[in-house]
């Protein structure tokens, strides 16, 4: 018959462990985590148990088991390698109505120790018919799914409150952080950017309200003030709101403005950093933004306004004369004037350039050029946003890697 599963609250209660070997060594830490007062009865103990005894976390009676040792215990673990001793312990426990776990005989055991895992406040316990290896495998799968949010574990009574600013990464849905995935699974409302990983949105439960806060270049766009208002409004209604962004919330993501808007209204904010595309997209295309002996600095620049525009705060002359890598965002539509400005300010026309469209996605494609040819080549290839432009000698590293790989192919 299947066991009746309970969660025993052992804090302050005496638990007896008979045996001091490897099985006891595995069982004792979980009992201590539950707050149990653990006594080990065994002539000898392992080094790991000895360490716990030395610091006073475990009481050790260095002798064999004797009848009467179970008095006052709420639970006993029979963990010796002597079947006769385990049988005697179990018999005393049965007579005194104390639950006993036998490590040597699952059929004769009154209780089973489950394979246990914990994610935040969620405890997972799997028995699998008393098969410990099978139980551990199932436990690991469930714990992993809870950690990455693929199991819907939304809280019913103690759900999060306020707003979470979550960086969704550069595009590939598997590149969101574990913490971001967990919070997304708890959301009542999701306010999503155009560049947020869309596949994750398809996994949301039907009762989650999804708000499209897309900002399409030269197209429809939700004003930032309206986004701020929606975050505040829904949070004040007691809903947990996830603001899902592409990349990182604080790297050209206007996350700081949203955090300030919530702070002014007394709304708590959780910030979850994301893998930022200025580093991740070049890496996905095989280009390191820094490389020993080539570039020991890199500059990330938003070109949402072009060089020469009065609203621009970018020091283009300084960038042109830098030996570092330039990573340009929102630059494809202005690549002509950008290249012209860098050339006029002294950058070599032979400087390598790579343009990566749809970085980390299945549709990713890359274009190689030089500073003097990049504008023409981008137009001819029909490269469109979202795309990252990398300027500098590190582009050659990626090309070198490609050549080495090609030479090694039989």
mmCIF file of C-alpha atoms in Angstrom:
data_model
loop_
_atom_site.group_PDB
_atom_site.id
_atom_site.type_symbol
_atom_site.label_atom_id
_atom_site.label_comp_id
_atom_site.label_asym_id
_atom_site.label_seq_id
_atom_site.Cartn_x
_atom_site.Cartn_y
_atom_site.Cartn_z
ATOM 1 C CA UNK A 1 0.000 0.000 0.000
ATOM 2 C CA UNK A 2 1.166 3.525 -0.652
ATOM 3 C CA UNK A 3 2.549 5.481 2.325
ATOM 4 C CA UNK A 4 0.695 8.355 3.940
ATOM 5 C CA UNK A 5 3.032 11.319 3.521
ATOM 6 C CA UNK A 6 3.489 13.868 6.282
ATOM 7 C CA UNK A 7 5.814 16.779 6.851
ATOM 8 C CA UNK A 8 7.187 16.233 10.352
ATOM 9 C CA UNK A 9 8.015 19.394 12.292
ATOM 10 C CA UNK A 10 10.883 18.122 14.406
ATOM 11 C CA UNK A 11 12.133 21.372 15.905
ATOM 12 C CA UNK A 12 13.081 20.777 19.547
ATOM 13 C CA UNK A 13 12.131 17.087 19.386
ATOM 14 C CA UNK A 14 14.511 14.215 20.140
ATOM 15 C CA UNK A 15 15.458 11.999 17.200
ATOM 16 C CA UNK A 16 17.628 8.926 17.676
ATOM 17 C CA UNK A 17 20.056 7.672 15.042
ATOM 18 C CA UNK A 18 21.439 4.205 15.684
ATOM 19 C CA UNK A 19 24.621 3.747 13.695
ATOM 20 C CA UNK A 20 27.447 6.123 12.819
ATOM 21 C CA UNK A 21 28.398 5.141 9.271
ATOM 22 C CA UNK A 22 27.807 6.641 5.839
ATOM 23 C CA UNK A 23 24.020 6.206 5.932
ATOM 24 C CA UNK A 24 23.802 8.048 9.241
ATOM 25 C CA UNK A 25 26.142 10.687 7.840
ATOM 26 C CA UNK A 26 23.615 11.363 5.045
ATOM 27 C CA UNK A 27 20.569 11.384 7.319
ATOM 28 C CA UNK A 28 21.790 13.559 10.197
ATOM 29 C CA UNK A 29 22.222 16.909 8.342
ATOM 30 C CA UNK A 30 18.591 16.903 7.133
ATOM 31 C CA UNK A 31 17.407 16.179 10.689
ATOM 32 C CA UNK A 32 19.489 19.068 11.987
ATOM 33 C CA UNK A 33 18.088 21.356 9.280
ATOM 34 C CA UNK A 34 14.626 20.465 10.597
ATOM 35 C CA UNK A 35 15.668 21.551 14.100
ATOM 36 C CA UNK A 36 15.720 18.062 15.621
ATOM 37 C CA UNK A 37 17.719 17.277 18.754
ATOM 38 C CA UNK A 38 19.821 14.449 17.339
ATOM 39 C CA UNK A 39 21.441 11.709 19.391
ATOM 40 C CA UNK A 40 23.722 9.198 17.672
ATOM 41 C CA UNK A 41 24.345 5.826 19.312
ATOM 42 C CA UNK A 42 27.274 3.965 17.797
ATOM 43 C CA UNK A 43 30.685 2.722 18.924
ATOM 44 C CA UNK A 44 32.277 4.701 16.085
ATOM 45 C CA UNK A 45 31.263 7.577 13.802
ATOM 46 C CA UNK A 46 32.518 9.004 10.494
ATOM 47 C CA UNK A 47 34.727 12.099 10.361
ATOM 48 C CA UNK A 48 31.818 14.199 9.090
ATOM 49 C CA UNK A 49 29.652 13.203 12.066
ATOM 50 C CA UNK A 50 32.592 13.742 14.407
ATOM 51 C CA UNK A 51 32.794 17.351 13.183
ATOM 52 C CA UNK A 52 29.110 17.894 14.043
ATOM 53 C CA UNK A 53 29.646 16.297 17.440
ATOM 54 C CA UNK A 54 32.709 18.465 18.130
ATOM 55 C CA UNK A 55 30.740 21.694 17.664
ATOM 56 C CA UNK A 56 27.873 20.474 19.828
ATOM 57 C CA UNK A 57 25.263 20.029 17.124
ATOM 58 C CA UNK A 58 24.919 16.274 17.741
ATOM 59 C CA UNK A 59 24.988 14.241 20.955
ATOM 60 C CA UNK A 60 27.053 11.043 20.664
ATOM 61 C CA UNK A 61 26.873 8.013 22.915
ATOM 62 C CA UNK A 62 29.887 5.892 21.968
ATOM 63 C CA UNK A 63 28.462 2.439 22.614
ATOM 64 C CA UNK A 64 26.217 -0.206 21.011
ATOM 65 C CA UNK A 65 22.427 0.113 21.019
ATOM 66 C CA UNK A 66 20.604 -1.038 24.176
ATOM 67 C CA UNK A 67 16.911 -1.622 24.810
ATOM 68 C CA UNK A 68 15.479 1.532 26.354
ATOM 69 C CA UNK A 69 17.502 3.923 24.176
ATOM 70 C CA UNK A 70 14.334 4.954 22.344
ATOM 71 C CA UNK A 71 12.674 6.420 25.425
ATOM 72 C CA UNK A 72 11.718 10.033 24.750
ATOM 73 C CA UNK A 73 12.365 9.845 21.005
ATOM 74 C CA UNK A 74 9.812 10.967 18.408
ATOM 75 C CA UNK A 75 11.577 9.285 15.517
ATOM 76 C CA UNK A 76 14.382 6.764 15.140
ATOM 77 C CA UNK A 77 16.666 5.951 12.223
ATOM 78 C CA UNK A 78 18.127 2.428 12.275
ATOM 79 C CA UNK A 79 21.283 2.855 10.184
ATOM 80 C CA UNK A 80 23.699 0.135 11.312
ATOM 81 C CA UNK A 81 25.188 -2.499 9.005
ATOM 82 C CA UNK A 82 23.976 -5.238 11.392
ATOM 83 C CA UNK A 83 20.544 -6.530 10.390
ATOM 84 C CA UNK A 84 19.914 -8.008 13.860
ATOM 85 C CA UNK A 85 20.514 -4.642 15.534
ATOM 86 C CA UNK A 86 18.229 -2.839 13.078
ATOM 87 C CA UNK A 87 15.533 -5.470 13.680
ATOM 88 C CA UNK A 88 15.806 -5.006 17.454
ATOM 89 C CA UNK A 89 15.587 -1.203 17.129
ATOM 90 C CA UNK A 90 12.524 -1.501 14.896
ATOM 91 C CA UNK A 91 10.866 -3.924 17.308
ATOM 92 C CA UNK A 92 11.332 -1.583 20.281
ATOM 93 C CA UNK A 93 10.046 1.330 18.201
ATOM 94 C CA UNK A 94 6.947 -0.641 17.174
ATOM 95 C CA UNK A 95 6.222 -1.569 20.800
ATOM 96 C CA UNK A 96 6.548 2.029 21.937
ATOM 97 C CA UNK A 97 4.667 3.474 18.919
ATOM 98 C CA UNK A 98 7.650 5.431 17.677
ATOM 99 C CA UNK A 99 8.132 5.772 13.941
ATOM 100 C CA UNK A 100 11.243 3.929 12.764
ATOM 101 C CA UNK A 101 13.100 4.106 9.458
ATOM 102 C CA UNK A 102 15.178 1.069 8.607
ATOM 103 C CA UNK A 103 17.978 1.767 6.147
ATOM 104 C CA UNK A 104 18.540 -1.912 5.358
ATOM 105 C CA UNK A 105 15.007 -3.183 4.633
ATOM 106 C CA UNK A 106 12.362 -0.999 3.037
ATOM 107 C CA UNK A 107 9.661 -3.689 3.384
ATOM 108 C CA UNK A 108 10.261 -4.073 7.124
ATOM 109 C CA UNK A 109 10.525 -0.321 7.678
ATOM 110 C CA UNK A 110 7.584 1.436 9.310
ATOM 111 C CA UNK A 111 8.533 4.670 7.511
ATOM 112 C CA UNK A 112 10.666 5.710 4.564
ATOM 113 C CA UNK A 113 13.016 8.652 4.336
ATOM 114 C CA UNK A 114 12.156 10.489 1.109
ATOM 115 C CA UNK A 115 14.584 12.028 -1.332
ATOM 116 C CA UNK A 116 14.233 15.645 -0.287
ATOM 117 C CA UNK A 117 14.886 18.972 -1.980
ATOM 118 C CA UNK A 118 14.066 22.584 -1.223
ATOM 119 C CA UNK A 119 13.476 25.619 -3.451
ATOM 120 C CA UNK A 120 12.735 28.789 -1.493
ATOM 121 C CA UNK A 121 9.936 27.733 0.874
ATOM 122 C CA UNK A 122 8.871 24.715 -1.209
ATOM 123 C CA UNK A 123 9.885 21.280 0.079
ATOM 124 C CA UNK A 124 9.917 18.370 -2.338
ATOM 125 C CA UNK A 125 9.843 14.820 -0.957
ATOM 126 C CA UNK A 126 9.765 11.702 -3.145
ATOM 127 C CA UNK A 127 9.538 8.107 -1.918
ATOM 128 C CA UNK A 128 9.181 6.132 -5.215
ATOM 129 C CA UNK A 129 8.114 2.955 -3.435
ATOM 130 C CA UNK A 130 11.171 2.992 -1.201
ATOM 131 C CA UNK A 131 13.635 2.996 -4.140
ATOM 132 C CA UNK A 132 16.148 5.708 -3.106
ATOM 133 C CA UNK A 133 17.942 6.050 -6.453
ATOM 134 C CA UNK A 134 14.720 6.432 -8.419
ATOM 135 C CA UNK A 135 13.351 8.848 -5.834
ATOM 136 C CA UNK A 136 16.503 10.990 -6.036
ATOM 137 C CA UNK A 137 16.245 11.202 -9.828
ATOM 138 C CA UNK A 138 12.632 12.333 -9.695
ATOM 139 C CA UNK A 139 13.453 14.771 -6.893
ATOM 140 C CA UNK A 140 16.242 16.329 -8.937
ATOM 141 C CA UNK A 141 13.974 16.786 -11.961
ATOM 142 C CA UNK A 142 11.235 18.466 -9.917
ATOM 143 C CA UNK A 143 13.684 20.722 -8.064
ATOM 144 C CA UNK A 144 15.302 21.791 -11.347
ATOM 145 C CA UNK A 145 11.907 22.612 -12.852
ATOM 146 C CA UNK A 146 10.944 24.646 -9.781
ATOM 147 C CA UNK A 147 14.212 26.538 -9.898
ATOM 148 C CA UNK A 148 13.914 27.525 -13.545
ATOM 149 C CA UNK A 149 10.187 28.246 -13.347
ATOM 150 C CA UNK A 150 9.036 25.579 -15.792
ATOM 151 C CA UNK A 151 6.708 24.245 -13.095
ATOM 152 C CA UNK A 152 3.935 26.691 -12.258
ATOM 153 C CA UNK A 153 4.479 27.248 -8.536
ATOM 154 C CA UNK A 154 2.604 30.491 -8.014
ATOM 155 C CA UNK A 155 1.954 31.244 -4.387
ATOM 156 C CA UNK A 156 -1.631 31.246 -3.198
ATOM 157 C CA UNK A 157 -1.311 32.761 0.270
ATOM 158 C CA UNK A 158 2.089 34.464 0.407
ATOM 159 C CA UNK A 159 2.753 35.630 -3.127
ATOM 160 C CA UNK A 160 5.330 38.364 -3.878
ATOM 161 C CA UNK A 161 4.211 41.971 -3.842
ATOM 162 C CA UNK A 162 5.190 45.026 -5.833
ATOM 163 C CA UNK A 163 7.137 45.067 -9.084
ATOM 164 C CA UNK A 164 10.023 42.975 -10.391
ATOM 165 C CA UNK A 165 12.251 44.488 -13.088
ATOM 166 C CA UNK A 166 13.480 41.352 -14.856
ATOM 167 C CA UNK A 167 16.164 41.240 -17.498
ATOM 168 C CA UNK A 168 15.156 38.623 -20.040
ATOM 169 C CA UNK A 169 18.540 38.336 -21.739
ATOM 170 C CA UNK A 170 19.558 38.884 -25.356
ATOM 171 C CA UNK A 171 16.748 36.915 -27.023
ATOM 172 C CA UNK A 172 17.212 33.179 -26.555
ATOM 173 C CA UNK A 173 14.615 32.267 -23.877
ATOM 174 C CA UNK A 174 17.032 29.834 -22.239
ATOM 175 C CA UNK A 175 19.341 32.740 -21.365
ATOM 176 C CA UNK A 176 17.021 34.323 -18.812
ATOM 177 C CA UNK A 177 18.363 33.906 -15.277
ATOM 178 C CA UNK A 178 16.926 31.294 -12.925
ATOM 179 C CA UNK A 179 15.710 34.061 -10.597
ATOM 180 C CA UNK A 180 14.000 35.845 -13.482
ATOM 181 C CA UNK A 181 12.226 32.669 -14.544
ATOM 182 C CA UNK A 182 11.065 32.026 -10.981
ATOM 183 C CA UNK A 183 9.551 35.498 -10.597
ATOM 184 C CA UNK A 184 7.920 35.323 -14.006
ATOM 185 C CA UNK A 185 6.153 32.167 -12.849
ATOM 186 C CA UNK A 186 4.706 34.122 -9.886
ATOM 187 C CA UNK A 187 3.393 37.069 -11.900
ATOM 188 C CA UNK A 188 -0.202 38.279 -11.948
ATOM 189 C CA UNK A 189 0.651 40.893 -14.587
ATOM 190 C CA UNK A 190 3.518 40.907 -17.099
ATOM 191 C CA UNK A 191 4.487 44.137 -18.863
ATOM 192 C CA UNK A 192 6.719 42.983 -21.723
ATOM 193 C CA UNK A 193 9.098 44.781 -24.060
ATOM 194 C CA UNK A 194 9.365 44.029 -27.762
ATOM 195 C CA UNK A 195 12.805 42.473 -27.248
ATOM 196 C CA UNK A 196 11.793 40.351 -24.253
ATOM 197 C CA UNK A 197 12.012 36.594 -24.968
ATOM 198 C CA UNK A 198 8.582 35.977 -26.484
ATOM 199 C CA UNK A 199 8.662 32.195 -26.076
ATOM 200 C CA UNK A 200 8.466 32.663 -22.300
ATOM 201 C CA UNK A 201 5.248 34.617 -22.668
ATOM 202 C CA UNK A 202 3.583 31.690 -24.420
ATOM 203 C CA UNK A 203 4.166 29.616 -21.278
ATOM 204 C CA UNK A 204 2.266 31.992 -18.972
ATOM 205 C CA UNK A 205 -0.969 30.650 -17.419
ATOM 206 C CA UNK A 206 -4.133 31.985 -19.087
ATOM 207 C CA UNK A 207 -5.101 34.072 -16.044
ATOM 208 C CA UNK A 208 -1.922 36.176 -16.205
ATOM 209 C CA UNK A 209 -2.576 39.595 -17.714
ATOM 210 C CA UNK A 210 -0.076 40.362 -20.469
ATOM 211 C CA UNK A 211 0.526 43.986 -21.423
ATOM 212 C CA UNK A 212 2.476 44.707 -24.611
ATOM 213 C CA UNK A 213 4.773 47.655 -23.954
ATOM 214 C CA UNK A 214 6.596 47.352 -27.274
ATOM 215 C CA UNK A 215 8.595 50.260 -28.589
ATOM 216 C CA UNK A 216 8.989 49.696 -32.313
ATOM 217 C CA UNK A 217 11.638 51.891 -34.008
ATOM 218 C CA UNK A 218 9.841 54.460 -36.151
ATOM 219 C CA UNK A 219 6.553 52.712 -35.338
ATOM 220 C CA UNK A 220 3.992 52.391 -32.570
ATOM 221 C CA UNK A 221 5.373 52.923 -29.105
ATOM 222 C CA UNK A 222 3.981 52.965 -25.561
ATOM 223 C CA UNK A 223 5.225 56.127 -23.820
ATOM 224 C CA UNK A 224 7.451 55.547 -20.808
ATOM 225 C CA UNK A 225 5.098 57.553 -18.587
ATOM 226 C CA UNK A 226 2.281 55.152 -19.481
ATOM 227 C CA UNK A 227 4.476 52.153 -18.653
ATOM 228 C CA UNK A 228 5.337 53.683 -15.293
ATOM 229 C CA UNK A 229 1.654 54.360 -14.636
ATOM 230 C CA UNK A 230 0.666 50.769 -15.425
ATOM 231 C CA UNK A 231 3.317 49.339 -13.119
ATOM 232 C CA UNK A 232 2.171 51.523 -10.242
ATOM 233 C CA UNK A 233 -1.536 51.034 -10.888
ATOM 234 C CA UNK A 234 -1.441 47.231 -10.973
ATOM 235 C CA UNK A 235 0.909 46.973 -8.006
ATOM 236 C CA UNK A 236 -1.419 49.173 -5.940
ATOM 237 C CA UNK A 237 -4.223 46.718 -6.713
ATOM 238 C CA UNK A 238 -2.235 44.051 -4.873
ATOM 239 C CA UNK A 239 -1.019 42.315 -8.019
ATOM 240 C CA UNK A 240 2.538 41.110 -8.462
ATOM 241 C CA UNK A 241 3.872 42.789 -11.606
ATOM 242 C CA UNK A 242 6.832 41.592 -13.653
ATOM 243 C CA UNK A 243 8.346 44.113 -16.029
ATOM 244 C CA UNK A 244 10.052 41.810 -18.526
ATOM 245 C CA UNK A 245 12.751 43.455 -20.599
ATOM 246 C CA UNK A 246 15.262 42.350 -23.167
ATOM 247 C CA UNK A 247 18.872 42.294 -21.996
ATOM 248 C CA UNK A 248 19.430 43.974 -18.633
ATOM 249 C CA UNK A 249 16.951 46.437 -17.075
ATOM 250 C CA UNK A 250 19.673 48.982 -16.339
ATOM 251 C CA UNK A 251 21.602 48.859 -19.636
ATOM 252 C CA UNK A 252 19.675 51.233 -21.913
ATOM 253 C CA UNK A 253 16.515 49.641 -20.539
ATOM 254 C CA UNK A 254 15.107 52.644 -18.623
ATOM 255 C CA UNK A 255 14.826 50.432 -15.567
ATOM 256 C CA UNK A 256 16.076 53.251 -13.368
ATOM 257 C CA UNK A 257 13.122 55.437 -14.377
ATOM 258 C CA UNK A 258 10.665 52.644 -13.586
ATOM 259 C CA UNK A 259 12.297 51.961 -10.239
ATOM 260 C CA UNK A 260 12.060 55.651 -9.311
ATOM 261 C CA UNK A 261 8.399 55.808 -10.345
ATOM 262 C CA UNK A 262 7.603 52.852 -8.059
ATOM 263 C CA UNK A 263 9.727 54.221 -5.206
ATOM 264 C CA UNK A 264 7.827 57.517 -5.279
ATOM 265 C CA UNK A 265 4.594 55.581 -4.753
ATOM 266 C CA UNK A 266 6.004 53.370 -1.989
ATOM 267 C CA UNK A 267 5.965 50.218 -4.115
ATOM 268 C CA UNK A 268 8.705 47.636 -3.422
ATOM 269 C CA UNK A 269 10.879 46.724 -6.391
ATOM 270 C CA UNK A 270 12.934 43.604 -7.055
ATOM 271 C CA UNK A 271 15.690 44.032 -9.641
ATOM 272 C CA UNK A 272 16.863 40.933 -11.505
ATOM 273 C CA UNK A 273 19.885 41.648 -13.727
ATOM 274 C CA UNK A 274 19.896 40.086 -17.163
ATOM 275 C CA UNK A 275 22.544 38.935 -19.641
ATOM 276 C CA UNK A 276 23.147 42.101 -21.608
ATOM 277 C CA UNK A 277 23.216 41.970 -25.400
ATOM 278 C CA UNK A 278 26.303 44.222 -25.938
ATOM 279 C CA UNK A 279 28.396 41.398 -24.483
ATOM 280 C CA UNK A 280 26.245 38.337 -25.210
ATOM 281 C CA UNK A 281 25.535 38.960 -28.903
ATOM 282 C CA UNK A 282 29.194 39.418 -29.932
ATOM 283 C CA UNK A 283 30.008 36.295 -27.895
ATOM 284 C CA UNK A 284 27.261 34.330 -29.645
ATOM 285 C CA UNK A 285 28.850 35.367 -32.954
ATOM 286 C CA UNK A 286 32.285 34.227 -31.764
ATOM 287 C CA UNK A 287 33.712 37.675 -30.988
ATOM 288 C CA UNK A 288 35.108 38.552 -27.538
ATOM 289 C CA UNK A 289 34.654 42.228 -26.689
ATOM 290 C CA UNK A 290 38.073 42.149 -25.000
ATOM 291 C CA UNK A 291 41.107 40.038 -25.911
ATOM 292 C CA UNK A 292 44.567 39.969 -24.449
ATOM 293 C CA UNK A 293 46.988 41.978 -26.557
ATOM 294 C CA UNK A 294 44.186 43.344 -28.732
ATOM 295 C CA UNK A 295 41.731 45.305 -26.598
ATOM 296 C CA UNK A 296 41.640 45.824 -22.852
ATOM 297 C CA UNK A 297 38.568 48.044 -22.874
ATOM 298 C CA UNK A 298 35.205 48.216 -24.561
ATOM 299 C CA UNK A 299 32.629 50.971 -24.891
ATOM 300 C CA UNK A 300 28.897 50.377 -25.135
ATOM 301 C CA UNK A 301 27.099 53.201 -26.926
ATOM 302 C CA UNK A 302 23.419 53.791 -27.595
ATOM 303 C CA UNK A 303 22.952 55.529 -30.927
ATOM 304 C CA UNK A 304 19.263 56.304 -30.575
ATOM 305 C CA UNK A 305 20.248 59.819 -31.653
ATOM 306 C CA UNK A 306 22.941 60.202 -34.364
ATOM 307 C CA UNK A 307 26.342 61.911 -34.074
ATOM 308 C CA UNK A 308 26.003 65.659 -34.314
ATOM 309 C CA UNK A 309 22.487 65.703 -32.868
ATOM 310 C CA UNK A 310 22.216 68.300 -30.047
ATOM 311 C CA UNK A 311 20.637 65.611 -27.814
ATOM 312 C CA UNK A 312 23.661 63.304 -28.128
ATOM 313 C CA UNK A 313 25.979 63.048 -25.119
ATOM 314 C CA UNK A 314 28.433 60.674 -26.833
ATOM 315 C CA UNK A 315 32.053 61.841 -27.180
ATOM 316 C CA UNK A 316 32.597 60.592 -30.725
ATOM 317 C CA UNK A 317 36.095 62.116 -31.169
ATOM 318 C CA UNK A 318 37.289 60.273 -28.046
ATOM 319 C CA UNK A 319 35.708 56.997 -29.194
ATOM 320 C CA UNK A 320 37.275 57.315 -32.646
ATOM 321 C CA UNK A 321 40.752 57.636 -31.114
ATOM 322 C CA UNK A 322 40.281 54.872 -28.573
ATOM 323 C CA UNK A 323 42.000 51.516 -29.025
ATOM 324 C CA UNK A 324 39.080 49.777 -27.346
ATOM 325 C CA UNK A 325 36.209 47.868 -28.871
ATOM 326 C CA UNK A 326 33.076 49.828 -29.730
ATOM 327 C CA UNK A 327 29.755 48.043 -29.277
ATOM 328 C CA UNK A 328 26.969 50.103 -30.829
ATOM 329 C CA UNK A 329 23.293 49.568 -30.077
ATOM 330 C CA UNK A 330 20.395 50.956 -32.108
ATOM 331 C CA UNK A 331 22.956 51.836 -34.757
ATOM 332 C CA UNK A 332 21.856 50.023 -37.933
ATOM 333 C CA UNK A 333 19.571 52.784 -39.194
ATOM 334 C CA UNK A 334 22.360 55.342 -38.668
ATOM 335 C CA UNK A 335 25.373 53.255 -39.654
ATOM 336 C CA UNK A 336 26.295 55.605 -42.513
ATOM 337 C CA UNK A 337 26.702 58.736 -40.399
ATOM 338 C CA UNK A 338 28.327 56.730 -37.596
ATOM 339 C CA UNK A 339 31.007 55.331 -39.919
ATOM 340 C CA UNK A 340 31.522 58.748 -41.504
ATOM 341 C CA UNK A 341 31.951 60.395 -38.090
ATOM 342 C CA UNK A 342 34.454 57.790 -36.857
ATOM 343 C CA UNK A 343 36.469 58.132 -40.079
ATOM 344 C CA UNK A 344 36.462 61.924 -39.888
ATOM 345 C CA UNK A 345 37.661 61.767 -36.280
ATOM 346 C CA UNK A 346 40.645 59.575 -37.176
ATOM 347 C CA UNK A 347 39.582 55.916 -37.025
ATOM 348 C CA UNK A 348 41.235 53.833 -39.734
ATOM 349 C CA UNK A 349 39.017 52.970 -42.725
ATOM 350 C CA UNK A 350 40.331 49.375 -42.488
ATOM 351 C CA UNK A 351 38.999 48.920 -38.937
ATOM 352 C CA UNK A 352 37.113 45.579 -38.859
ATOM 353 C CA UNK A 353 33.371 45.749 -38.265
ATOM 354 C CA UNK A 354 30.818 43.037 -37.601
ATOM 355 C CA UNK A 355 27.055 43.518 -37.591
ATOM 356 C CA UNK A 356 25.003 40.800 -35.884
ATOM 357 C CA UNK A 357 21.245 40.674 -36.427
ATOM 358 C CA UNK A 358 18.899 38.653 -34.157
ATOM 359 C CA UNK A 359 21.752 37.662 -31.864
ATOM 360 C CA UNK A 360 21.337 34.332 -29.961
ATOM 361 C CA UNK A 361 18.174 33.472 -31.920
ATOM 362 C CA UNK A 362 17.825 30.789 -34.610
ATOM 363 C CA UNK A 363 17.617 33.599 -37.178
ATOM 364 C CA UNK A 364 20.977 35.098 -36.145
ATOM 365 C CA UNK A 365 23.166 36.244 -39.028
ATOM 366 C CA UNK A 366 26.413 38.177 -39.118
ATOM 367 C CA UNK A 367 27.966 40.511 -41.670
ATOM 368 C CA UNK A 368 31.703 41.331 -41.863
ATOM 369 C CA UNK A 369 32.949 44.614 -43.248
ATOM 370 C CA UNK A 370 35.359 47.453 -42.620
ATOM 371 C CA UNK A 371 34.543 50.920 -41.411
ATOM 372 C CA UNK A 372 34.762 52.209 -44.976
ATOM 373 C CA UNK A 373 32.397 49.576 -46.421
ATOM 374 C CA UNK A 374 29.977 48.777 -43.604
ATOM 375 C CA UNK A 375 27.226 51.245 -44.566
ATOM 376 C CA UNK A 376 27.054 49.976 -48.141
ATOM 377 C CA UNK A 377 27.162 46.316 -47.095
ATOM 378 C CA UNK A 378 24.466 46.697 -44.421
ATOM 379 C CA UNK A 379 22.133 48.265 -46.975
ATOM 380 C CA UNK A 380 22.865 45.619 -49.597
ATOM 381 C CA UNK A 381 22.305 42.765 -47.124
ATOM 382 C CA UNK A 382 19.052 44.226 -45.795
ATOM 383 C CA UNK A 383 20.181 44.078 -42.168
ATOM 384 C CA UNK A 384 17.415 45.313 -39.871
ATOM 385 C CA UNK A 385 17.071 45.862 -36.117
ATOM 386 C CA UNK A 386 17.559 44.360 -33.646
ATOM 387 C CA UNK A 387 21.255 44.266 -34.420
ATOM 388 C CA UNK A 388 24.545 44.928 -32.665
ATOM 389 C CA UNK A 389 27.504 46.611 -34.369
ATOM 390 C CA UNK A 390 31.025 45.683 -33.181
ATOM 391 C CA UNK A 391 33.897 47.928 -34.241
ATOM 392 C CA UNK A 392 37.506 46.968 -33.546
ATOM 393 C CA UNK A 393 40.271 44.442 -34.033
ATOM 394 C CA UNK A 394 38.519 41.862 -31.814
ATOM 395 C CA UNK A 395 36.396 41.066 -34.893
ATOM 396 C CA UNK A 396 39.530 39.460 -36.375
ATOM 397 C CA UNK A 397 39.651 37.050 -33.421
ATOM 398 C CA UNK A 398 36.289 35.618 -34.400
ATOM 399 C CA UNK A 399 37.433 35.294 -38.011
ATOM 400 C CA UNK A 400 40.628 33.570 -36.882
ATOM 401 C CA UNK A 401 38.635 31.074 -34.820
ATOM 402 C CA UNK A 402 36.475 30.314 -37.880
ATOM 403 C CA UNK A 403 39.570 29.694 -40.013
ATOM 404 C CA UNK A 404 41.159 27.395 -37.429
ATOM 405 C CA UNK A 405 37.959 25.375 -37.205
ATOM 406 C CA UNK A 406 37.689 25.141 -40.984
ATOM 407 C CA UNK A 407 41.275 23.854 -41.244
ATOM 408 C CA UNK A 408 40.542 21.099 -38.713
ATOM 409 C CA UNK A 409 37.539 19.766 -40.612
ATOM 410 C CA UNK A 410 38.585 16.529 -42.444
#
